[in-house]
PDB file of C-alpha atoms in Angstrom:
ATOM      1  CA  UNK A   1     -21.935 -23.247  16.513  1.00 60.00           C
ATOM      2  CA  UNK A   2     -18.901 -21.583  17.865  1.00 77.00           C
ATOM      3  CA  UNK A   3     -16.797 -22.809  14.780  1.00 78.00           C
ATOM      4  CA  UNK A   4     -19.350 -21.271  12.127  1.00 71.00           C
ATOM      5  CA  UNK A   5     -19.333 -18.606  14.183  1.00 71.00           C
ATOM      6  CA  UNK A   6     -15.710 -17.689  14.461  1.00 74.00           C
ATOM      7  CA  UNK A   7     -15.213 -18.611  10.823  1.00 69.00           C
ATOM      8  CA  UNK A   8     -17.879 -15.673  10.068  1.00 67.00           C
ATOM      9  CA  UNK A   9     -16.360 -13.314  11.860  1.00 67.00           C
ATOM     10  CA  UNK A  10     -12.985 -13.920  10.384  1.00 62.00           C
ATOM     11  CA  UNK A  11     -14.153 -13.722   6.777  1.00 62.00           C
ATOM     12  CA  UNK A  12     -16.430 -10.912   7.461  1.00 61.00           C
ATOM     13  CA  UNK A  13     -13.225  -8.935   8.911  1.00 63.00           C
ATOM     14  CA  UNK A  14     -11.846  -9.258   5.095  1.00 61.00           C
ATOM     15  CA  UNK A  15     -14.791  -7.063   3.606  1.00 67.00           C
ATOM     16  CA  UNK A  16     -14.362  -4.467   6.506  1.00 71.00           C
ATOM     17  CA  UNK A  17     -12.288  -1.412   6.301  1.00 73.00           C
ATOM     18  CA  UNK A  18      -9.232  -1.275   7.752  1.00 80.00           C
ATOM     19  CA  UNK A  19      -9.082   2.799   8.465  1.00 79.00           C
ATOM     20  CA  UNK A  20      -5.655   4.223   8.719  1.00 84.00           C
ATOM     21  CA  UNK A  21      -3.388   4.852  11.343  1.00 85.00           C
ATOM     22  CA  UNK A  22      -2.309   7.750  12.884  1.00 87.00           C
ATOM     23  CA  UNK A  23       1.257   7.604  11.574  1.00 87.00           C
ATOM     24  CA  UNK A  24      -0.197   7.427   7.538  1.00 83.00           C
ATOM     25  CA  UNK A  25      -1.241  10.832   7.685  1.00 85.00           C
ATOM     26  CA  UNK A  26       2.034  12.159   9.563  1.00 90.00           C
ATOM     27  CA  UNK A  27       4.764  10.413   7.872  1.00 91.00           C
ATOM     28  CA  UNK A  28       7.143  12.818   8.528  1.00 91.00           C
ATOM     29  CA  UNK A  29       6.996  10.732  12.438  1.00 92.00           C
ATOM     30  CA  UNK A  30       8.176   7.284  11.222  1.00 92.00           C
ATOM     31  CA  UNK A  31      12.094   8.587  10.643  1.00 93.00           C
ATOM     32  CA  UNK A  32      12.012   7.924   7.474  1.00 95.00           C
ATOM     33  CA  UNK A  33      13.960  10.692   5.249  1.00 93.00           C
ATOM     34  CA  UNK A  34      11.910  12.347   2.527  1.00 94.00           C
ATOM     35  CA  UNK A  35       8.842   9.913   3.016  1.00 95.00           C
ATOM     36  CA  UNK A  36       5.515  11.709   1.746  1.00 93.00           C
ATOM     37  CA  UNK A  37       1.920  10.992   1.682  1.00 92.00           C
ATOM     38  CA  UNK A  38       1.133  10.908  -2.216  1.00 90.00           C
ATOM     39  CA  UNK A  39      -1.729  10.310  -3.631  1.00 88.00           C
ATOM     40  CA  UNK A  40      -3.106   8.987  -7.465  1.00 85.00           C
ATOM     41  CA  UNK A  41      -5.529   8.094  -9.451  1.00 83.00           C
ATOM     42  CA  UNK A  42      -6.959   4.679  -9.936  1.00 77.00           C
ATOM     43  CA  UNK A  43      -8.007   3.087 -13.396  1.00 76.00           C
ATOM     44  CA  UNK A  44     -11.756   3.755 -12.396  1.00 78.00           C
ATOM     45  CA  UNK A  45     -11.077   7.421 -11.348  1.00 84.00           C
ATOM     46  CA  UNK A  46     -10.880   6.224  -7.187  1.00 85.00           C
ATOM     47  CA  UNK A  47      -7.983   7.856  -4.959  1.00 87.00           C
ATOM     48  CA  UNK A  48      -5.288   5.777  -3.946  1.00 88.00           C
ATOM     49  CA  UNK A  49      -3.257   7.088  -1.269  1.00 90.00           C
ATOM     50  CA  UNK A  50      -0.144   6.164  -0.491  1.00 92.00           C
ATOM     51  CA  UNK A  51       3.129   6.883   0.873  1.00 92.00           C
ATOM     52  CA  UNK A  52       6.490   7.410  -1.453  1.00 93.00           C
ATOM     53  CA  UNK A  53      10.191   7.478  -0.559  1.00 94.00           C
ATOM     54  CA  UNK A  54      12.394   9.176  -2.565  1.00 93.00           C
ATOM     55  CA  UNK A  55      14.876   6.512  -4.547  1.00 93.00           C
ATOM     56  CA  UNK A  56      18.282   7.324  -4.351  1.00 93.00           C
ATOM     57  CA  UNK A  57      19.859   4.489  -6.636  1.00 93.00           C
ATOM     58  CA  UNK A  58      17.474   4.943  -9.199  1.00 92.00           C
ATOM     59  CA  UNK A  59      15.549   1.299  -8.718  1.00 93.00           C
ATOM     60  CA  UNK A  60      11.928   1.241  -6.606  1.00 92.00           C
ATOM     61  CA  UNK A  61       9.827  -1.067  -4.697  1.00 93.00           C
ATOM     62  CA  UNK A  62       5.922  -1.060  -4.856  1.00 91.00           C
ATOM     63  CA  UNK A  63       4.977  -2.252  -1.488  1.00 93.00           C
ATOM     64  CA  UNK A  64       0.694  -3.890  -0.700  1.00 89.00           C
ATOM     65  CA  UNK A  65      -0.281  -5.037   2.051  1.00 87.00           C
ATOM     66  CA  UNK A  66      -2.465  -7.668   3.166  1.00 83.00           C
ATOM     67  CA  UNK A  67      -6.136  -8.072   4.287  1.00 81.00           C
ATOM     68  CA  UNK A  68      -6.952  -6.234   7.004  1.00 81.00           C
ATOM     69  CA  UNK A  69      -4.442  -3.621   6.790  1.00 87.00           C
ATOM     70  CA  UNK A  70      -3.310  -0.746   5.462  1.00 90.00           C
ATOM     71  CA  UNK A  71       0.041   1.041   4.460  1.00 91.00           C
ATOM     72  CA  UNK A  72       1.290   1.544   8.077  1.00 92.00           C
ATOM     73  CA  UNK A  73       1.889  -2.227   8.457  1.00 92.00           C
ATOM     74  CA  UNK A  74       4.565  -1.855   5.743  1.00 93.00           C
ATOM     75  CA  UNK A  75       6.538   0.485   7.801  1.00 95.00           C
ATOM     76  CA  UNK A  76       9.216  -1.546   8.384  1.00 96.00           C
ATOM     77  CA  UNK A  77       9.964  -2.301   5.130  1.00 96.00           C
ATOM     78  CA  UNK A  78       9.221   1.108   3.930  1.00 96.00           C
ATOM     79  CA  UNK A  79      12.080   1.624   6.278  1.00 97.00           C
ATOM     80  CA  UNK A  80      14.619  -1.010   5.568  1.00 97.00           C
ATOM     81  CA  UNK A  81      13.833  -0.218   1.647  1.00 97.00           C
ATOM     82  CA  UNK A  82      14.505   3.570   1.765  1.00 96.00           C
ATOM     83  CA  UNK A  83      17.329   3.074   4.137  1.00 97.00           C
ATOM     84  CA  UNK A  84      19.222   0.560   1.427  1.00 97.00           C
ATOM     85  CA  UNK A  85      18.928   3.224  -1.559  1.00 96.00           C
ATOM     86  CA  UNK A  86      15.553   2.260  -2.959  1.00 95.00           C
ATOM     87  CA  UNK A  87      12.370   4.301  -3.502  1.00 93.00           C
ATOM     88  CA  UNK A  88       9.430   3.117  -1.971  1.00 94.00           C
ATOM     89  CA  UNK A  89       5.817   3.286  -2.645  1.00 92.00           C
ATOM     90  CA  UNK A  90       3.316   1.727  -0.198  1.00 93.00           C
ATOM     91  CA  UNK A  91       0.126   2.349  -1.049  1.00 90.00           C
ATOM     92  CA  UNK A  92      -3.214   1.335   0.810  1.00 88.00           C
ATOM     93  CA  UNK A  93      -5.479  -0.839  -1.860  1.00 85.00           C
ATOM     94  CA  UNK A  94      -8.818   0.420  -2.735  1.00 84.00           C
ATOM     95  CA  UNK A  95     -11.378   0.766   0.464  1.00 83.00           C
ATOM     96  CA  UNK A  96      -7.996   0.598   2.855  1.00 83.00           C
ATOM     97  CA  UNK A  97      -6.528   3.475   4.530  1.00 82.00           C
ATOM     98  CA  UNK A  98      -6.997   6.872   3.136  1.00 80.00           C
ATOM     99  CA  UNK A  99      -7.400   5.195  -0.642  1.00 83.00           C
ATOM    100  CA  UNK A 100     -11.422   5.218  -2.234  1.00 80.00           C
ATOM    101  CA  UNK A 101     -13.787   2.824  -3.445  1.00 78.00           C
ATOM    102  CA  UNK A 102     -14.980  -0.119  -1.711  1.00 71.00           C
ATOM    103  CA  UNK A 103     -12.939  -2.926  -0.562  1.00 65.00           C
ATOM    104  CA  UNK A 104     -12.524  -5.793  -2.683  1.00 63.00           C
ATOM    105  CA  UNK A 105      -9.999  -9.007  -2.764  1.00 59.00           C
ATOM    106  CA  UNK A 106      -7.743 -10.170  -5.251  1.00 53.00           C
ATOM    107  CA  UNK A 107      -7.331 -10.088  -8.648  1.00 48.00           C
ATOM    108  CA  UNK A 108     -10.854 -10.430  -9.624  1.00 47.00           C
ATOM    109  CA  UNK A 109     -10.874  -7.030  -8.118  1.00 51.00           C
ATOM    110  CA  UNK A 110      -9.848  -3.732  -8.437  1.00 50.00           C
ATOM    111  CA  UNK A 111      -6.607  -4.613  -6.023  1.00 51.00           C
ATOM    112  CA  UNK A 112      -4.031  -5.559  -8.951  1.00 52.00           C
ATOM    113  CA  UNK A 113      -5.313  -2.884 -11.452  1.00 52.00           C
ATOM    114  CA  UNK A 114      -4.515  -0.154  -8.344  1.00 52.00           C
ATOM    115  CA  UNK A 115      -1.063  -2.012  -7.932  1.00 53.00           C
ATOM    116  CA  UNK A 116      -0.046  -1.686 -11.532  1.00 53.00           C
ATOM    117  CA  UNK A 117      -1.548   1.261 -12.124  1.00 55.00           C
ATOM    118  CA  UNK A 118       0.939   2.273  -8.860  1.00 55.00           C
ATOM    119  CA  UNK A 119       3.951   1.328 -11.314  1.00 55.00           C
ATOM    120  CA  UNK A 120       2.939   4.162 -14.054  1.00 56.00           C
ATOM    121  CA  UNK A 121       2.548   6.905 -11.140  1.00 55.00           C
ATOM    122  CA  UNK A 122       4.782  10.044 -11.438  1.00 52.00           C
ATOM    123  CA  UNK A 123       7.075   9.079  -8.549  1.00 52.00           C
ATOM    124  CA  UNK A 124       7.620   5.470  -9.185  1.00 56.00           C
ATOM    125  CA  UNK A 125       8.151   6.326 -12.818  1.00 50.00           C
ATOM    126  CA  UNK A 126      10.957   8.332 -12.130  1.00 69.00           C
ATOM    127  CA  UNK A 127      13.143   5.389 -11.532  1.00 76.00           C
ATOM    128  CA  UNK A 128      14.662   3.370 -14.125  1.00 80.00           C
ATOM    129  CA  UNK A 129      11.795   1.402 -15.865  1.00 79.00           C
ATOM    130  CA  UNK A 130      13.717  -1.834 -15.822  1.00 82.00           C
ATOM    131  CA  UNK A 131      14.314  -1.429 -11.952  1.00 86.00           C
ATOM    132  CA  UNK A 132      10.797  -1.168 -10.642  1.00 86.00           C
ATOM    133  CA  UNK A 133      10.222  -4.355  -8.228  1.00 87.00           C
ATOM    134  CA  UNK A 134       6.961  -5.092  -6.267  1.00 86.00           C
ATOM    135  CA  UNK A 135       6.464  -6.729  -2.647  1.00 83.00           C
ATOM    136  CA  UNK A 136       3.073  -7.955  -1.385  1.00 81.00           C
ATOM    137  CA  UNK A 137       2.350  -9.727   1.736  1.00 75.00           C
ATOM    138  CA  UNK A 138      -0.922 -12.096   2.197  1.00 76.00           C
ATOM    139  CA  UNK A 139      -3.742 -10.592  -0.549  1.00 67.00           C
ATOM    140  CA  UNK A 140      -1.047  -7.740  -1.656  1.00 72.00           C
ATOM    141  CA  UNK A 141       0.816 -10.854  -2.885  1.00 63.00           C
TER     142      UNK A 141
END
């Protein structure tokens, strides 16, 4: 019973929000220069907040994170990123964070429509189409 138990309660945690941390709606406290909450619309009409750091050699990274989490757990590599010339968009998927909708997994989602549609917004098009990259950990992958 305790197996079947425990194996609930970890899949369960998958389908439950992960709401966001303190530093997501102060990023002006994680050191990072010129990192902003942003905020865009999804393909269905749903907010998707995020956070975007200004790229300085004209090439950006869309950063998405993995179950149970939300932008904040990217700050490191929000971090790293900016710090090495890149612009930076982490963005919490839908039902994460401070983004809308409910939560859903994978592709068979709405988790890689928000992630491309991420690609097309204002910020992240400023950079040079041809050096947009993308970084996902766990789900985000």
């Amino acid at each position: 019973m305790g197996v079947a138990a425990k194996s609930f309660w970890n899949e369960r945690a998958d389908y439950v929000r992960t709401l966001p941390a303190a530093i997501s709606r102060h990023p002006e406290r994680a050191g990072i220069e010129g990192l902003a909450e942003i905020s865009f619309s999804s393909a269905d009409g749903r907010r998707v907040a995020g956070w975007y750091a200004p790229s300085r050699n004209r090439a950006a990274i869309i950063l998405v994170h993995g179950t149970g989490a939300e932008r904040s757990s990217l700050l490191f590599e929000t971090g790293f990123l900016s710090q090495a010339g890149f612009g930076v968009l982490a963005v919490d998927l839908p039902g994460q964070g401070a983004s809308g909708g409910p939560h859903t997994l994978g592709s068979s989602g709405k988790t890689r429509p928000s992630a491309q549609r991420s690609i097309g917004s204002g910020r992240a098009a400023r950079s040079d189409p041809e050096r947009i990259g993308g970084f996902g950990f766990s789900m985000g992958a």
